[in-house]
Coordinates of C-alpha atoms in Angstrom, one line a residue:
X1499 CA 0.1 53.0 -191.1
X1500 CA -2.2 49.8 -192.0
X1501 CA -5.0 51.9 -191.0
X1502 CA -4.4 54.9 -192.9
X1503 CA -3.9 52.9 -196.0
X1504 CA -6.7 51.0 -195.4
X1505 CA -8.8 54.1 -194.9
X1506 CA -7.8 55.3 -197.9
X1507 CA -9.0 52.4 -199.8
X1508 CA -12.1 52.0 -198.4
X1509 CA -12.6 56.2 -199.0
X1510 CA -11.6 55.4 -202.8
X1511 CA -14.0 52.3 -203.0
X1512 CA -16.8 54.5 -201.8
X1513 CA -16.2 57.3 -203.9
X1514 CA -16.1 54.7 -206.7
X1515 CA -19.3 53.1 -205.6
X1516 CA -20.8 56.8 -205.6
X1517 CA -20.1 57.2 -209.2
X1518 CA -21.2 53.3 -210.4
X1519 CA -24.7 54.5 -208.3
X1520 CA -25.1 57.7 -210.3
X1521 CA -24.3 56.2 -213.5
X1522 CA -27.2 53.5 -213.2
X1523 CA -25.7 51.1 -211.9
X1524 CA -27.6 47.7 -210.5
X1525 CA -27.6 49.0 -206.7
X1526 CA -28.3 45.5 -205.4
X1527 CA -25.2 43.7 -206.8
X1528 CA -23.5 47.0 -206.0
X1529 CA -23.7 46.9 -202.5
X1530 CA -23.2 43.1 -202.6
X1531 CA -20.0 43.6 -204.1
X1532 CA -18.8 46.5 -201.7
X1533 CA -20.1 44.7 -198.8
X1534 CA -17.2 41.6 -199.1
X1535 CA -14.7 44.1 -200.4
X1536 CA -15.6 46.2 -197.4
X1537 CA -15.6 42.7 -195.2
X1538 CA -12.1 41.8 -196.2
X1539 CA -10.5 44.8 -195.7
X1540 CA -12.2 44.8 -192.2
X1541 CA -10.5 41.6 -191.5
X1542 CA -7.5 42.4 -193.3
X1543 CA -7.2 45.2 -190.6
X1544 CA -7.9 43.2 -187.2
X1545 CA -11.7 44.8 -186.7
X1546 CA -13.9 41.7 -187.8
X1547 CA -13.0 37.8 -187.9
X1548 CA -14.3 35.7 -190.5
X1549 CA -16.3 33.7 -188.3
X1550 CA -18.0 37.2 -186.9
X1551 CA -18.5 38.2 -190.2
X1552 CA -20.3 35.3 -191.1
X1553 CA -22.5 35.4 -188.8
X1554 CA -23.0 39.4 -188.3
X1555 CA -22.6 40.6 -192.0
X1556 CA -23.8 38.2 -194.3
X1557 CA -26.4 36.0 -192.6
X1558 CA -26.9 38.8 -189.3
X1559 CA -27.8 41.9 -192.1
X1560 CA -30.3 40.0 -194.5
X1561 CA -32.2 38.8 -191.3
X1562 CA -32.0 41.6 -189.7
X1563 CA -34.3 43.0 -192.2
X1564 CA -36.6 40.3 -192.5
X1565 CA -39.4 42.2 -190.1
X1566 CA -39.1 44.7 -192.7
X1567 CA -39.5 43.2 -195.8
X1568 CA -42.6 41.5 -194.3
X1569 CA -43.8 45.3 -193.7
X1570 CA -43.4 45.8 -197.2
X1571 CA -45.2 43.2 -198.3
X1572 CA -48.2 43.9 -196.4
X1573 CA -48.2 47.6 -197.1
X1574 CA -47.9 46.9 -200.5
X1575 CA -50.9 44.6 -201.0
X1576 CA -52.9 47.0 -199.0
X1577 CA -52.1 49.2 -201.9
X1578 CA -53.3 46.6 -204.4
X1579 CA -56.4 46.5 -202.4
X1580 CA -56.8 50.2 -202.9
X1581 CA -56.8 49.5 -206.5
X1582 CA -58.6 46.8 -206.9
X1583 CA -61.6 47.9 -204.5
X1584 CA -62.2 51.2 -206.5
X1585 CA -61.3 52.9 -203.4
X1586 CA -58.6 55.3 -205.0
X1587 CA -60.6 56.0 -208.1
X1588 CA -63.7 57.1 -206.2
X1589 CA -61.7 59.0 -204.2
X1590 CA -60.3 60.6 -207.3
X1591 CA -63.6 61.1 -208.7
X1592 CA -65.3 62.9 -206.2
X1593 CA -62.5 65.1 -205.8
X1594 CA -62.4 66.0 -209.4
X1595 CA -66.3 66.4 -208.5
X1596 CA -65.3 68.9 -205.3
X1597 CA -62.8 71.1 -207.9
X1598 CA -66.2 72.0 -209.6
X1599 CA -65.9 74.6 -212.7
X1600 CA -62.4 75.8 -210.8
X1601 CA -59.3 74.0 -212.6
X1602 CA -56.8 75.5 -209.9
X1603 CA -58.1 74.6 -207.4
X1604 CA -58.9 70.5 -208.9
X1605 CA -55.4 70.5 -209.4
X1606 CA -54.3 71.5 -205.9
X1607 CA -56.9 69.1 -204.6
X1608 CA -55.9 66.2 -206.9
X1609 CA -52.6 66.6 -205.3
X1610 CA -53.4 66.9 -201.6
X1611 CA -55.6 64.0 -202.0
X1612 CA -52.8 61.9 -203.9
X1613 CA -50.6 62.7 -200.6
X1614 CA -53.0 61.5 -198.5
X1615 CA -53.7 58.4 -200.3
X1616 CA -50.1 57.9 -199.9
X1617 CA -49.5 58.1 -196.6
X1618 CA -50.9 54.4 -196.2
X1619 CA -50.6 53.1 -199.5
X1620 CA -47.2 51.7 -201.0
X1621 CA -45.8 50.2 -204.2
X1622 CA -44.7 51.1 -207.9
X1623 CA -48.1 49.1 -208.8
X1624 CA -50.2 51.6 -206.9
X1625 CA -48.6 54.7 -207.8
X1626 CA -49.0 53.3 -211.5
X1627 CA -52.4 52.7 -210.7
X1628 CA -53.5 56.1 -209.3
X1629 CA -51.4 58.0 -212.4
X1630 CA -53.3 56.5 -215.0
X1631 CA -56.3 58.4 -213.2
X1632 CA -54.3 61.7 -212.6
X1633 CA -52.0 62.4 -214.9
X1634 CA -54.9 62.3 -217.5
X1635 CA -57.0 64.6 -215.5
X1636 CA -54.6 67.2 -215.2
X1637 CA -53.1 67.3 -218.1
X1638 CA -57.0 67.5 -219.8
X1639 CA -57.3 71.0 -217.6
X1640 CA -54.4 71.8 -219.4
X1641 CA -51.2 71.6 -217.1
X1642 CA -48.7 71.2 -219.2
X1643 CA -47.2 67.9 -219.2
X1644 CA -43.7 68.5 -217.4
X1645 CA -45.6 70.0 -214.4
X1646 CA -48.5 67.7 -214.3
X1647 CA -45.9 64.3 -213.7
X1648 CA -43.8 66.5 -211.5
X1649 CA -46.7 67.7 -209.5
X1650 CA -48.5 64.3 -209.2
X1651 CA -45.2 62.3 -208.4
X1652 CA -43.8 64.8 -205.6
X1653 CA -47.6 64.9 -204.6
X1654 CA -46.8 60.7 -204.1
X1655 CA -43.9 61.9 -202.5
X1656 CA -45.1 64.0 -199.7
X1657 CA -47.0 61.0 -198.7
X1658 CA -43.8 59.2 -197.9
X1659 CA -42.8 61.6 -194.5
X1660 CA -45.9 59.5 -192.9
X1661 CA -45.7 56.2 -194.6
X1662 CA -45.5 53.2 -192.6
X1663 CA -44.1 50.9 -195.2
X1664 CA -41.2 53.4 -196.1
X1665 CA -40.3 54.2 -192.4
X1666 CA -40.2 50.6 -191.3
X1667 CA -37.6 50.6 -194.5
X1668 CA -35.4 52.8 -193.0
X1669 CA -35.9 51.9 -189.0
X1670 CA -33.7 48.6 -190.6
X1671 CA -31.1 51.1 -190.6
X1672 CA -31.8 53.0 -187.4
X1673 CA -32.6 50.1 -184.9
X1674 CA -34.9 51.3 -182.2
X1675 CA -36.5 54.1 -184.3
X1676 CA -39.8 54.8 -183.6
X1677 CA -43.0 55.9 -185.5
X1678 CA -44.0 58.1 -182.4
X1679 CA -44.8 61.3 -181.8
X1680 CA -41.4 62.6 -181.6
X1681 CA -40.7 61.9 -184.7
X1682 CA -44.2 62.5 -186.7
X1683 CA -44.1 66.2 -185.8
X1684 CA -41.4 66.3 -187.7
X1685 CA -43.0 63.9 -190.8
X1686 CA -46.6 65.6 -190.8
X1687 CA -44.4 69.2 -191.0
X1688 CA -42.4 67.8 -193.6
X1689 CA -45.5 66.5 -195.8
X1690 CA -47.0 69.5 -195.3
X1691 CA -44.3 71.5 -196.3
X1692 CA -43.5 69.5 -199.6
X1693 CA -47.7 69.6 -200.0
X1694 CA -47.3 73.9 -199.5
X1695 CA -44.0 74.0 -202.3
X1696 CA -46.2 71.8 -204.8
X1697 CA -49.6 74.2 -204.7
X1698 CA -47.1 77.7 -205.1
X1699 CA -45.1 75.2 -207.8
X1700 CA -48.7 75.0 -209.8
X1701 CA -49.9 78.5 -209.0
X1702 CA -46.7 80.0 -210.3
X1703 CA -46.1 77.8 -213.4
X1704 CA -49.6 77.3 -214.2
X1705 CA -51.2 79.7 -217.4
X1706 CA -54.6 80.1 -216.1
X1707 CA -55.4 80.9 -219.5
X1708 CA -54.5 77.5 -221.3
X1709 CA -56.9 75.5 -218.7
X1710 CA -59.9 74.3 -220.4
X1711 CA -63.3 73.2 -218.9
X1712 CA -63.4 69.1 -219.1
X1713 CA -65.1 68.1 -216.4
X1714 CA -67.3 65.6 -217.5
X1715 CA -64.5 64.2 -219.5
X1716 CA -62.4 64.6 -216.6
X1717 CA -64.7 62.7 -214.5
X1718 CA -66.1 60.0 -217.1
X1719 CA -62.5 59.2 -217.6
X1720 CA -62.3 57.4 -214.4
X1721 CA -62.9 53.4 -215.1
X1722 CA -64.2 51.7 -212.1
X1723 CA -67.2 50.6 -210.0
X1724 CA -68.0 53.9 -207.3
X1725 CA -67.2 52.3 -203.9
X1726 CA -69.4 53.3 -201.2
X1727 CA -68.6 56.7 -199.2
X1728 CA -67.8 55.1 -195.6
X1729 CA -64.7 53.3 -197.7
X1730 CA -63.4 56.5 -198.9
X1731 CA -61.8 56.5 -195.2
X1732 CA -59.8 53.6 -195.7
X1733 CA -56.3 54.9 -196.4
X1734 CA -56.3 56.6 -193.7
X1735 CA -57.1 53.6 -191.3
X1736 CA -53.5 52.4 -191.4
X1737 CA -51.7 56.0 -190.3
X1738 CA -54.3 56.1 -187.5
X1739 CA -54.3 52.9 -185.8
X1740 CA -50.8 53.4 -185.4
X1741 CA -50.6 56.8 -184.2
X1742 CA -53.6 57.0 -182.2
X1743 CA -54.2 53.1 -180.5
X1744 CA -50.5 52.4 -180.9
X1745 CA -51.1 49.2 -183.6
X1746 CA -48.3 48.1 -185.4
X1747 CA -48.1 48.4 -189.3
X1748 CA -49.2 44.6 -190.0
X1749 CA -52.1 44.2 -188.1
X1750 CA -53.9 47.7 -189.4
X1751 CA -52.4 46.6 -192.6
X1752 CA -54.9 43.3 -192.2
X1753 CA -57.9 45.3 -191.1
X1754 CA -58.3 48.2 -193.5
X1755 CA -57.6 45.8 -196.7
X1756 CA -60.5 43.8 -195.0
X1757 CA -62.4 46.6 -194.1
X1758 CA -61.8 47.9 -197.8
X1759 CA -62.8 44.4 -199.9
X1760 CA -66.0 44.0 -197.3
X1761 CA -67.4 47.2 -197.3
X1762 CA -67.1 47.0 -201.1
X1763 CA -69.0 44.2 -201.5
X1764 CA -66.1 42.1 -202.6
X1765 CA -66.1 38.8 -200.4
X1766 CA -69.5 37.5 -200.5
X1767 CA -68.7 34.0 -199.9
X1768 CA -65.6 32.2 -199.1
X1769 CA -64.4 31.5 -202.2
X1770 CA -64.5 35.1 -203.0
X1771 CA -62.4 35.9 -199.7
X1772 CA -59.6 33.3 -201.4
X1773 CA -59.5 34.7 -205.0
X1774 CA -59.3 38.3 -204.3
X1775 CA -57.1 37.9 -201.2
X1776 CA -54.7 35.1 -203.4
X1777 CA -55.1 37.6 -206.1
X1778 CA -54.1 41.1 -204.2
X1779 CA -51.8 39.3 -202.2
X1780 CA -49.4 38.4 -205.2
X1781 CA -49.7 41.6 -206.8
X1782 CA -48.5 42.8 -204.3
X1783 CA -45.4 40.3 -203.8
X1784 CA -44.4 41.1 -207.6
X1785 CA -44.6 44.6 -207.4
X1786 CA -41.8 45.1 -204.4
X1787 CA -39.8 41.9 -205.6
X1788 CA -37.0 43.6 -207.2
X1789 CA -37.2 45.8 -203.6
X1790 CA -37.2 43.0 -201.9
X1791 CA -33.4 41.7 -203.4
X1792 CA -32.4 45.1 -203.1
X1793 CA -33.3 45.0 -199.0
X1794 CA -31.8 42.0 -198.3
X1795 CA -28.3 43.2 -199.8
X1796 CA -28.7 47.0 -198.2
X1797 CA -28.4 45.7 -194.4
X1798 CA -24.9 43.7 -195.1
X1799 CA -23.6 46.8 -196.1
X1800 CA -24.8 48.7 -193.4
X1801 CA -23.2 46.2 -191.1
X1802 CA -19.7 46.3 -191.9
X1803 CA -20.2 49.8 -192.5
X1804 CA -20.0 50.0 -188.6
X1805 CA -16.3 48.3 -188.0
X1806 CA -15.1 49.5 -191.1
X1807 CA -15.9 53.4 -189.3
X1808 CA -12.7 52.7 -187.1
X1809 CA -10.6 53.6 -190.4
X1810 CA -12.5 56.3 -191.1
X1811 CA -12.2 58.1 -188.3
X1812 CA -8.7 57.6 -188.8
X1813 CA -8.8 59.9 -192.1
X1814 CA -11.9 61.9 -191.6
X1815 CA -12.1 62.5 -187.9
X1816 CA -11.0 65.8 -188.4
X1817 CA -12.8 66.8 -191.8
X1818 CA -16.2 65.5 -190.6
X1819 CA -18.2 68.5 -188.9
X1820 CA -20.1 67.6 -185.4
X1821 CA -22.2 70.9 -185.4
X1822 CA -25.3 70.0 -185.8
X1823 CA -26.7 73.7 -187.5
X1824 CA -23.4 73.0 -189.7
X1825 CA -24.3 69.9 -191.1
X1826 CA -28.0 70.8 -191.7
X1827 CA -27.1 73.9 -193.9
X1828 CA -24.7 71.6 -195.3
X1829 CA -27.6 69.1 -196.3
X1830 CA -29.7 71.9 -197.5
X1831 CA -27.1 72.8 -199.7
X1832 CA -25.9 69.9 -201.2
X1833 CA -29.8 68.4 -201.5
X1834 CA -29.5 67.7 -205.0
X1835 CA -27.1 65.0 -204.4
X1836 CA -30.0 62.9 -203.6
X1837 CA -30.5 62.6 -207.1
X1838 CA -29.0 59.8 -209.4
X1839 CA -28.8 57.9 -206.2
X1840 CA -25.9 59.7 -205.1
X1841 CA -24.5 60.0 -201.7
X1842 CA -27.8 62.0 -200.0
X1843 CA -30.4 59.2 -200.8
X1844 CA -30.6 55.8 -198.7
X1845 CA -32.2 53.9 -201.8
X1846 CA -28.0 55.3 -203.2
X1847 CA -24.8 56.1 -201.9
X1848 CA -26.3 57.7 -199.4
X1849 CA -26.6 54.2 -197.3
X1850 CA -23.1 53.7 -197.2
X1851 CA -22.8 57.9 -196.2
X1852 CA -25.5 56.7 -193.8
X1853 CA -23.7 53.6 -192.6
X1854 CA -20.0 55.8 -191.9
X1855 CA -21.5 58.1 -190.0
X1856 CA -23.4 56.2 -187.8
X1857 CA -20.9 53.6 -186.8
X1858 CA -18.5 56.7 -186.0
X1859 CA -21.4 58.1 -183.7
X1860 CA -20.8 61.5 -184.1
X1861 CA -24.8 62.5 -184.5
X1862 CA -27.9 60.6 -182.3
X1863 CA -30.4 58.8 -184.9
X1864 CA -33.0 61.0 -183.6
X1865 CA -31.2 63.6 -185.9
X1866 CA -29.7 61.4 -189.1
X1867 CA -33.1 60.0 -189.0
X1868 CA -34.8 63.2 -190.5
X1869 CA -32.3 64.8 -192.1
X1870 CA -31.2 61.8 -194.4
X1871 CA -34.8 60.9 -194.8
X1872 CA -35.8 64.7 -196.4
X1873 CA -33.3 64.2 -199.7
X1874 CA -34.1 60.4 -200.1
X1875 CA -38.1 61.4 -200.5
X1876 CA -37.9 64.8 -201.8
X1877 CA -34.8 64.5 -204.3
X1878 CA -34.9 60.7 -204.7
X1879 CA -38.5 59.2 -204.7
X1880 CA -39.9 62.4 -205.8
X1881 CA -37.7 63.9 -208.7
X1882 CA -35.3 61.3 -209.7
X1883 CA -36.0 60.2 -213.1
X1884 CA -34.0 56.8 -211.3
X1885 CA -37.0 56.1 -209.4
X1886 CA -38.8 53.0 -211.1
X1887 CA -42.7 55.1 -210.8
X1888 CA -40.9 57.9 -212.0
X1889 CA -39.5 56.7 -214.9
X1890 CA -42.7 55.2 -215.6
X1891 CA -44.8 58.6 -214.9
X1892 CA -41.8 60.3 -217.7
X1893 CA -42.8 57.2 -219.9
X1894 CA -46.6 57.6 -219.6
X1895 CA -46.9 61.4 -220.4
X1896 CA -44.0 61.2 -223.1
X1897 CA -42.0 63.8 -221.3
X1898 CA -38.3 64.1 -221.8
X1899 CA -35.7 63.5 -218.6
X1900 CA -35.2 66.9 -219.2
X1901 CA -38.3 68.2 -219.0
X1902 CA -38.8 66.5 -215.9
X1903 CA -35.5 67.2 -213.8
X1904 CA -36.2 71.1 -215.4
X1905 CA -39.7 70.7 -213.9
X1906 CA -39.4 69.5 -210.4
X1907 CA -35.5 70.1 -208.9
X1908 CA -35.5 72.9 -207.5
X1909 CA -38.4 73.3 -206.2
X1910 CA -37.5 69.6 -204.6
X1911 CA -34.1 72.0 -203.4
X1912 CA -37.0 74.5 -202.3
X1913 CA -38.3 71.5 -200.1
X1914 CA -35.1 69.9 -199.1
X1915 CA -33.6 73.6 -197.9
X1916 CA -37.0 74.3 -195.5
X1917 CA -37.0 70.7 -193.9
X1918 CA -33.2 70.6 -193.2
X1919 CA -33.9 73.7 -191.3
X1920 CA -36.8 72.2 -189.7
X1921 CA -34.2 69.6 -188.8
X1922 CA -32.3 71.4 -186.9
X1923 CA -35.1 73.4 -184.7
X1924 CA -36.8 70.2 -183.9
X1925 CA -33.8 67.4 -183.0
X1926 CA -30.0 69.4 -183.7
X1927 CA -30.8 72.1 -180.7
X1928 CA -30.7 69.7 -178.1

C-alpha cells in the first residue's frame, strides 16, 4: 500500500513539475528541488539509503556529467572561434554570392549552409553571431519576418541531429551511447529531413513577388575581414574527424579552432596565440554558463529517477505501452509537447519522462535515444520561443511570440511526425 501511495505522489509531483516547466519556470532549481523530494520519498520507501544517495544522487549525478560539460565548453569556444576568425561570415558571404540574381534559391542556400555550420559549431553566442548576418539578408530579399527567424533558427536546428556538443549532452543520460554509425544514419536522415520541410516551408510561404533584388546590399552588409577559402572547410573538421578517423569531440575540437585562427592569420607570434585563445576561450565559458548550472542539476534527477521507477511501475505498468510502432505514432502525435519545455523535450519535463522510462527498462536506448532526441531539437531548440537564441532571434527581428509559434509549429509537427516514423523503421523493428 506504501508503494502505491508513494507512486501516486511522485506521479502528482511530476505532473506538477510539468506544469512549473511550461509556465517558465527556472528549470535548474526545478529539478534541484524535485531531485531531494524525489530522494526522500525513495528512502521513505526502502529503495535508496541516505548514505547511497549521497554518494549516487547528489555528488554521483553532477560528476557524472563532468566529461560533458567539458564537451561543452570546448564545442562552444570552437564556435567563438568561428566568429571571431571570419570563418562564418565568409562563408555567408560567398553563399549569398552563389544565390546570384535568384532570391529563392539564396534563401534555401542561406539555410542549408547555416545547418551545416551547425553541425560543429555550438552556443547561444554563435547562433547570435551568425543571425545578425542572416536574418538581415533574408529579410532584405523580402521574406517576411515571421518566416525568415523561423527558417534560420530551425535551419540552426537541423544542425543539432549531427552535433557533437549536443549529443555528448544527451549520452549523460544514455551511458554508453555512441556517436557511430548506427546512430548517424539516423541523425544525417533526420537533418536532412528537417533541411527538406524548411526549403517546401519557404517555397510555399514565400510571395515570389515581394522579393527584391539587394544583392550588393545583401553582401556589403556582411562586417568582417574575408578569411581565406581553404578555412571555409573548417566546420566541418569536427563532424569528420569523428566519424571518419574515430577522434573524439575534444581533440578535433583543438585542431580545427587552431587550424581556423592559423590559417587566418590570427597567431603570428605568441602573444597573439595567448590573447585570442584567453579571449575565445572565455567567450565561450560565459556563453554556456547558465547551461552549465543547468547540467550539473539535470543528472541528479536522472539518478533517482532510476529507483524511484520501482513505484512507478507499480501504477503505470499496465498504462505504459511496450510496442515500439505504438509509442512512435504516439510521439509523432503528441510532438508539440516539446514545446514550453514540456514533457517531450530533455532541456523540460521530458528528462524526468526520459528518466521513468528508462529505469523501468521497457525500451533499449538505442530506441529512446532518437525518438526523445527528434521533439527536443525540432519542437524545442528549433521553435520554442523558451529557447534562449530563440527568444533572442524573436527579439532581434521584432516579431511577436505569436508570429513565431504561427510560423514554425507545425511544420516542426511536419518534422517531428516523419522522424518518429523513421524511428521506428530504423531501431523499433528489431
Amino acid at each position: 500500500m506504501l508503494d502505491i501511495i508513494i507512486g501516486i505522489i511522485l506521479l502528482a509531483s511530476f505532473i506538477g513539475f510539468t506544469v512549473y516547466a511550461v509556465k517558465g519556470g527556472n528549470l535548474m532549481i526545478g529539478f534541484l528541488v524535485m531531485s531531494i523530494f524525489w530522494t526522500a520519498l525513495a528512502i521513505i520507501g526502502g529503495q535508496l539509503t541516505w548514505a547511497d544517495a549521497q554518494v549516487k544522487i547528489f555528488q554521483g549525478g553532477p560528476e557524472s556529467w563532468g566529461a560533458t560539460a567539458v564537451v561543452v565548453i570546448f564545442g562552444s569556444w570552437f564556435g567563438q572561434v568561428l566568429v571571431k576568425t571570419g570563418i562564418a561570415a565568409t562563408i555567408i558571404r560567398k553563399t549569398v554570392e552563389l544565390g546570384g540574381d535568384k532570391p529563392l534559391v539564396t534563401t534555401v542556400l542561406l539555410c542549408i549552409v547555416t545547418g551545416l555550420i551547425f553541425t560543429s559549431t555550438f552556443g547561444a553566442g554563435a547562433v547570435v553571431a551568425v543571425g545578425v548576418i542572416v536574418l538581415p539578408i533574408l529579410l532584405s530579399l523580402g521574406v517576411p519576418k515571421p518566416l525568415a527567424v523561423s527558417a534560420y533558427l530551425m535551419s540552426v536546428g537541423s544542425g543539432m541531429y549531427v552535433n557533437l556538443v549536443l549529443f555528448k549532452q544527451m549520452q549523460g543520460i544514455f551511458e554508453g551511447f555512441q556517436y557511430d554509425s548506427n546512430y548517424l544514419k539516423f541523425g544525417f536522415a533526420a537533418m536532412a529531413v528537417q533541411l527538406a520541410v524548411i526549403v517546401v516551408m519557404i517555397a510555399v510561404r514565400l510571395n515570389k513577388k515581394a522579393l527584391v533584388h539587394s544583392w550588393a546590399a545583401s553582401t556589403g552588409s556582411i562586417e568582417g575581414a574575408e578569411a581565406p577559402w581553404f578555412s571555409l572547410i573548417t566546420p566541418l573538421i569536427p563532424v569528420v574527424l569523428a566519424i571518419v578517423f574515430g577522434w573524439q569531440p575534444i581533440p578535433a575540437f583543438i585542431v580545427a579552432a587552431f587550424y581556423a585562427l592559423f590559417v587566418c592569420g590570427k597567431i603570428k607570434s605568441y602573444k597573439d596565440c595567448e590573447q585570442i585563445v584567453t579571449k575565445t576561450f572565455y567567450d565561450g565559458v560565459v556563453d554556456v554558463a547558465s547551461l552549465l548550472g543547468f547540467l550539473f542539476i539535470l543528472p541528479m534527477f536522472n539518478k533517482i529517477a532510476g529507483p524511484c521507477s520501482y513505484f512507478f511501475e507499480k501504477i503505470l505498468g499496465g498504462v505504459i505501452p511496450t510496442n515500439a510502432l505504438f509509442l512512435c505514432i504516439l510521439f509523432a502525435i503528441i510532438a508539440p509537447l516539446g514545446l514550453f519545455r514540456g514533457p517531450l523535450t530533455v532541456f523540460g519535463a521530458g528528462a524526468a519522462v526520459l528518466g521513468i522510462l528508462n529505469g523501468m527498462g521497457i525500451y533499449s536506448a538505442v530506441l529512446l535515444f532518437p525518438l526523445i532526441y527528434t521533439p527536443t531539437i525540432t519542437m524545442n531548440i528549433s521553435c520554442c520561443p523558451t529557447q534562449s537564441w530563440n527568444l533572442w532571434a524573436i527579439n532581434y527581428a521584432k516579431v511577436s511570440t505569436k508570429e513565431f509559434l504561427t510560423s514554425g509549429v507545425l511544420w516542426g509537427w511536419i518534422i517531428c511526425a516523419v522522424n518518429s516514423l523513421i524511428v521506428y523503421f530504423m531501431y523499433g523493428m528489431h
